[in-house]
GROMACS .gro file of C-alpha atoms in nm:
model
  129
    1MET     CA    1  14.777   7.982   7.211
    2ALA     CA    2  14.583   8.324   7.155
    3ASN     CA    3  14.293   8.218   7.356
    4ARG     CA    4  14.503   8.147   7.697
    5ALA     CA    5  14.472   8.417   7.948
    6ASP     CA    6  14.736   8.537   8.167
    7GLU     CA    7  14.522   8.539   8.461
    8VAL     CA    8  14.471   8.174   8.421
    9GLU     CA    9  14.841   8.127   8.372
   10GLN     CA   10  14.923   8.297   8.691
   11TYR     CA   11  14.680   8.091   8.902
   12MET     CA   12  14.807   7.750   8.738
   13ALA     CA   13  15.155   7.885   8.833
   14GLU     CA   14  15.070   7.926   9.162
   15LEU     CA   15  14.835   7.572   9.181
   16GLU     CA   16  14.904   7.333   9.439
   17HIS     CA   17  14.720   7.018   9.368
   18PRO     CA   18  14.786   6.678   9.344
   19LEU     CA   19  14.677   6.630   8.986
   20LYS     CA   20  14.797   6.977   8.866
   21ALA     CA   21  14.993   6.788   8.530
   22GLU     CA   22  14.640   6.631   8.439
   23ILE     CA   23  14.451   6.953   8.499
   24GLN     CA   24  14.688   7.163   8.274
   25ALA     CA   25  14.667   6.857   8.020
   26VAL     CA   26  14.304   6.883   8.022
   27ARG     CA   27  14.289   7.263   8.017
   28THR     CA   28  14.578   7.269   7.697
   29ALA     CA   29  14.330   7.029   7.535
   30ILE     CA   30  14.014   7.210   7.567
   31LEU     CA   31  14.188   7.550   7.448
   32ALA     CA   32  14.314   7.334   7.148
   33SER     CA   33  13.998   7.193   7.032
   34ASP     CA   34  13.838   7.529   6.937
   35ALA     CA   35  13.984   7.877   6.887
   36SER     CA   36  13.669   8.011   6.987
   37ILE     CA   37  13.689   7.883   7.326
   38THR     CA   38  13.860   8.163   7.566
   39GLU     CA   39  13.956   8.095   7.951
   40ARG     CA   40  13.925   8.325   8.259
   41ILE     CA   41  13.901   8.280   8.633
   42LYS     CA   42  13.550   8.239   8.760
   43TRP     CA   43  13.444   8.121   9.086
   44LYS     CA   44  13.798   8.068   9.177
   45ALA     CA   45  13.905   7.835   8.921
   46PRO     CA   46  13.971   7.838   8.554
   47SER     CA   47  13.635   7.878   8.335
   48PHE     CA   48  13.603   7.835   7.949
   49VAL     CA   49  13.387   8.079   7.780
   50HIS     CA   50  13.187   8.046   7.469
   51SER     CA   51  13.009   8.325   7.287
   52GLY     CA   52  13.080   8.568   7.594
   53ASP     CA   53  12.951   8.333   7.900
   54ASP     CA   54  13.118   8.082   8.120
   55ARG     CA   55  13.000   7.744   8.004
   56VAL     CA   56  13.250   7.517   8.162
   57THR     CA   57  13.443   7.539   8.504
   58PHE     CA   58  13.724   7.346   8.673
   59ARG     CA   59  13.632   7.257   9.018
   60LEU     CA   60  13.962   7.201   9.188
   61ALA     CA   61  13.855   7.139   9.572
   62PRO     CA   62  13.851   6.922   9.778
   63LYS     CA   63  14.222   6.872   9.689
   64GLY     CA   64  14.204   6.508   9.567
   65ILE     CA   65  13.985   6.528   9.263
   66PHE     CA   66  13.938   6.760   9.005
   67GLN     CA   67  13.570   6.800   8.860
   68VAL     CA   68  13.479   6.968   8.525
   69ILE     CA   69  13.115   7.147   8.550
   70LEU     CA   70  12.905   7.174   8.232
   71HIS     CA   71  12.653   7.464   8.279
   72ARG     CA   72  12.499   7.720   8.082
   73GLY     CA   73  12.628   8.034   8.268
   74ALA     CA   74  12.584   8.178   8.648
   75LYS     CA   75  12.205   8.247   8.621
   76VAL     CA   76  11.973   7.957   8.626
   77LYS     CA   77  11.828   7.935   8.285
   78ASP     CA   78  11.478   7.787   8.163
   79THR     CA   79  11.529   7.417   8.087
   80LYS     CA   80  11.220   7.401   7.873
   81GLY     CA   81  11.297   7.309   7.509
   82PHE     CA   82  11.667   7.234   7.605
   83ALA     CA   83  11.830   6.892   7.556
   84PHE     CA   84  12.168   6.772   7.562
   85GLU     CA   85  12.251   6.410   7.480
   86ASP     CA   86  12.565   6.293   7.658
   87GLU     CA   87  12.731   6.002   7.407
   88SER     CA   88  13.021   5.973   7.652
   89GLY     CA   89  12.821   5.875   7.938
   90LEU     CA   90  13.114   6.071   8.159
   91VAL     CA   91  12.836   6.297   8.312
   92GLU     CA   92  12.653   6.292   8.647
   93TRP     CA   93  12.341   6.523   8.542
   94LEU     CA   94  12.250   6.738   8.851
   95ALA     CA   95  11.972   6.927   8.626
   96PRO     CA   96  11.892   6.911   8.260
   97ASP     CA   97  12.137   7.180   8.195
   98ARG     CA   98  12.393   7.105   8.483
   99GLY     CA   99  12.652   6.806   8.495
  100VAL     CA  100  12.975   6.740   8.643
  101VAL     CA  101  13.280   6.507   8.535
  102SER     CA  102  13.476   6.387   8.819
  103PHE     CA  103  13.854   6.272   8.771
  104PRO     CA  104  13.980   6.100   9.109
  105ASP     CA  105  14.313   5.996   8.963
  106ALA     CA  106  14.579   6.088   8.719
  107LYS     CA  107  14.461   5.717   8.521
  108THR     CA  108  14.122   5.854   8.463
  109VAL     CA  109  14.210   6.158   8.335
  110LYS     CA  110  14.440   5.980   8.068
  111ALA     CA  111  14.172   5.728   7.983
  112LYS     CA  112  13.884   5.976   7.979
  113LYS     CA  113  14.073   6.312   7.816
  114ALA     CA  114  13.996   6.277   7.479
  115ALA     CA  115  13.640   6.193   7.515
  116LEU     CA  116  13.588   6.513   7.776
  117VAL     CA  117  13.739   6.715   7.500
  118LYS     CA  118  13.461   6.625   7.255
  119LEU     CA  119  13.194   6.654   7.478
  120VAL     CA  120  13.300   6.998   7.604
  121VAL     CA  121  13.313   7.102   7.225
  122ARG     CA  122  12.959   6.994   7.170
  123TRP     CA  123  12.842   7.122   7.486
  124MET     CA  124  12.959   7.460   7.387
  125LYS     CA  125  12.805   7.447   7.057
  126ALA     CA  126  12.465   7.321   7.234
  127THR     CA  127  12.488   7.597   7.493
  128ALA     CA  128  12.587   7.904   7.288
  129THR     CA  129  12.342   8.157   7.285
   0.00000   0.00000   0.00000
C-alpha cells in the first residue's frame, strides 16, 4: 500500500504488545479503507493523517489493551458548530471532538473492527479542514 510509512513499519516490527496482531489488523484495515489516509508516528504511536493533520491515533499503553483516539489534531480547536454523530456506539466521548474506542482483547477487536473502520472514515471526512 502506498499510504504506509516506513517509520510505522519499523515501529510495528519492534512493538511488543499482547494485541500486536490485532493492532496490525486494525492498522491495515484503516489504511485500506481510503487511499487518502496516511500514517506516521505521533505521540509515540501510529497515527493516521487526513488532509495533512493527525485525526486518529493509537494508544498502546497500558500493555493489556489498546485504544483508538479520535481527535482533531494536537491543538484544541473551537467546537462551536462542530458535531459528529456516533452511529457505532463505540466511542467514549471525552469532549465534543475527542473520543476513545477501547479494545481490551482480541475478541472485541474481531467483533468491532469493521464498525471501527467505518467510524474512522466518517471521522476523517467530518474533521477535514
